[in-house]
Amino acid sequence: MSERAAAARRVLGSWDVIMLIALVVVSAVGALTIDGVASPRFWRFVVLEALPIALIALPMTLVVITGEIDLSVASVLGLTCTVMGHLWASGVTSLPVLIAVSLLLGALLGAVNGLFVTGFGLPSLAVTIGTLALYRGLAYVVLGDRAVADYPTAWTTSAIAPIPGTTIPWMILVLAALAVVFAVVLHATPVGRGLYAMGNNAEAARFAGIDVRLTKFWLFVATGAMSALAGVFWTLRFASARADNGSGLELAVVAAVLLGGVSIFGGRGALLGVLAAVALLGVLRNALQLAYVPANTLTVITGALLIASVVGPNVAGMLRERLRRRRSTAPTVSPIS
């Protein structure tokens, strides 16, 4: 086999490409079998639903690659929504000020997670399960069962306004710009190589001169800030700030990250596969809703995909390793002279 053919085979067999192919296949099958999937309106709703998940999935990808996880992201989103609503109800009427305060709050909440994980050496899973409940509880303290929904129409419509000449919300451009930034950091800088090194062997990364604790701390800060940005978008899209905003969204984020090929054990993954997985889950969910599939069934499907995202890449890796060993141990036949 030529080197070019071998390289093409590796690319086509990569998890990122598999996700892209799955996205195309699901979209095509949905368009052919379910009324409405091929319409521009359908894709508008897919983008609107996927945007907050994708925003949070960008930093979450980096966190999981280092071998950590943050399950508090949906609660950070919810607390950000309630604080934004409380400030608006209290007379703060400047949208830039509300956005700035929200991002600072999200960064602070992420820093609390980072401090417990990196400063005290606690497992991120345990810490963020705790702050998941803590931040959601604080959201109810801020607003209780009230909903703030009297935002100016100009704010709410601008958040979901389409790109001129299309039905796609302009916020996808913000997502694209942020995705480029995160992709460059992860795949084209020494920082990104350090993140993979941490996920594979944190102790070896320390010996290589990487400040593991400080890097992970700032990753949690970034995750909190991006969750807050998703909270701002959520509030403006639905024109409502409630304490239960974004409840359960962490499941969708984690499912997208793992389904996108990021190893739960760290050290492996890429942003392209994650973004493809976000789009795939969005298309699948919205298409099934058009097919009148019950919400409980959609939750079961999401959970099944989450399990498959953990098992699938590992099984594929085992099969590739077994095939490689067979090839390496296969007897060679010398030509007859």
Coordinates of N, CA and C in Angstrom, one line a residue, residues 44 47-53 55 77 80-81 84 99 155-156 158-161 169-172 226-240:
R44 N -32.6 26.4 11.3 CA -32.6 27.5 12.2 C -32.7 27.0 13.6
V47 N -29.6 25.1 14.9 CA -28.5 26.0 15.3 C -28.8 26.7 16.6
L48 N -30.1 27.2 16.8 CA -30.4 27.8 18.1 C -30.3 26.9 19.2
E49 N -30.7 25.6 19.1 CA -30.6 24.7 20.1 C -29.2 24.3 20.4
A50 N -28.4 24.2 19.3 CA -27.0 23.7 19.5 C -26.0 24.7 20.0
L51 N -26.3 26.0 19.8 CA -25.4 27.1 20.1 C -24.9 27.0 21.6
P52 N -25.8 27.0 22.6 CA -25.3 27.0 24.0 C -24.5 25.7 24.3
I53 N -24.9 24.6 23.7 CA -24.2 23.4 23.9 C -22.8 23.5 23.3
L55 N -21.1 26.2 22.6 CA -20.2 27.2 23.4 C -19.6 26.6 24.6
L77 N -24.7 28.3 34.0 CA -25.6 29.0 33.1 C -26.8 29.5 33.8
T80 N -26.1 32.4 36.2 CA -25.8 33.6 35.3 C -27.1 34.2 34.9
C81 N -28.1 33.4 34.4 CA -29.4 33.9 34.0 C -30.1 34.6 35.1
M84 N -28.4 38.0 36.0 CA -28.7 38.9 34.9 C -30.1 39.5 35.0
I99 N -23.8 41.9 30.2 CA -23.0 40.8 29.6 C -21.6 40.8 30.4
W155 N -33.4 43.6 22.3 CA -32.4 42.7 22.8 C -32.7 41.3 22.4
T156 N -33.9 40.9 22.6 CA -34.2 39.5 22.4 C -34.2 39.1 20.9
S158 N -32.4 40.7 18.6 CA -31.1 40.8 18.0 C -30.3 39.5 18.3
A159 N -30.6 38.9 19.5 CA -29.8 37.7 19.9 C -30.1 36.5 18.9
I160 N -31.2 36.5 18.3 CA -31.6 35.4 17.4 C -31.8 35.8 15.9
A161 N -31.4 37.1 15.7 CA -31.6 37.6 14.3 C -30.7 36.8 13.3
P169 N -29.0 32.0 12.5 CA -28.8 33.1 13.5 C -27.3 33.6 13.4
W170 N -27.1 34.9 13.5 CA -25.8 35.5 13.3 C -24.9 35.0 14.5
M171 N -25.4 34.5 15.6 CA -24.6 34.1 16.7 C -23.7 32.9 16.3
I172 N -24.0 32.3 15.2 CA -23.1 31.2 14.7 C -21.8 31.7 14.3
M226 N -17.4 30.7 29.5 CA -18.2 30.3 28.3 C -19.6 29.8 28.7
S227 N -19.7 29.2 29.9 CA -21.1 28.8 30.3 C -21.9 30.1 30.6
A228 N -21.3 31.1 31.1 CA -22.0 32.4 31.3 C -22.4 33.0 30.0
L229 N -21.5 32.9 29.0 CA -21.9 33.5 27.7 C -23.1 32.7 27.1
A230 N -23.1 31.4 27.3 CA -24.2 30.6 26.9 C -25.5 31.0 27.7
G231 N -25.3 31.3 29.0 CA -26.4 31.8 29.8 C -27.0 33.1 29.3
V232 N -26.2 34.0 28.9 CA -26.6 35.3 28.3 C -27.5 35.0 27.0
F233 N -26.9 34.2 26.2 CA -27.7 33.8 24.9 C -29.0 33.1 25.3
W234 N -29.0 32.2 26.2 CA -30.2 31.5 26.6 C -31.2 32.5 27.1
T235 N -30.8 33.4 28.0 CA -31.8 34.4 28.5 C -32.4 35.3 27.4
L236 N -31.6 35.7 26.5 CA -32.1 36.6 25.4 C -32.9 35.8 24.4
R237 N -32.5 34.6 24.1 CA -33.3 33.8 23.2 C -34.7 33.5 23.6
F238 N -34.8 33.1 24.9 CA -36.1 32.8 25.5 C -36.8 34.0 26.1
A239 N -36.1 35.1 26.2 CA -36.6 36.3 26.8 C -37.1 36.0 28.2
S240 N -36.4 35.2 29.0 CA -36.8 34.9 30.3 C -35.6 34.4 31.1

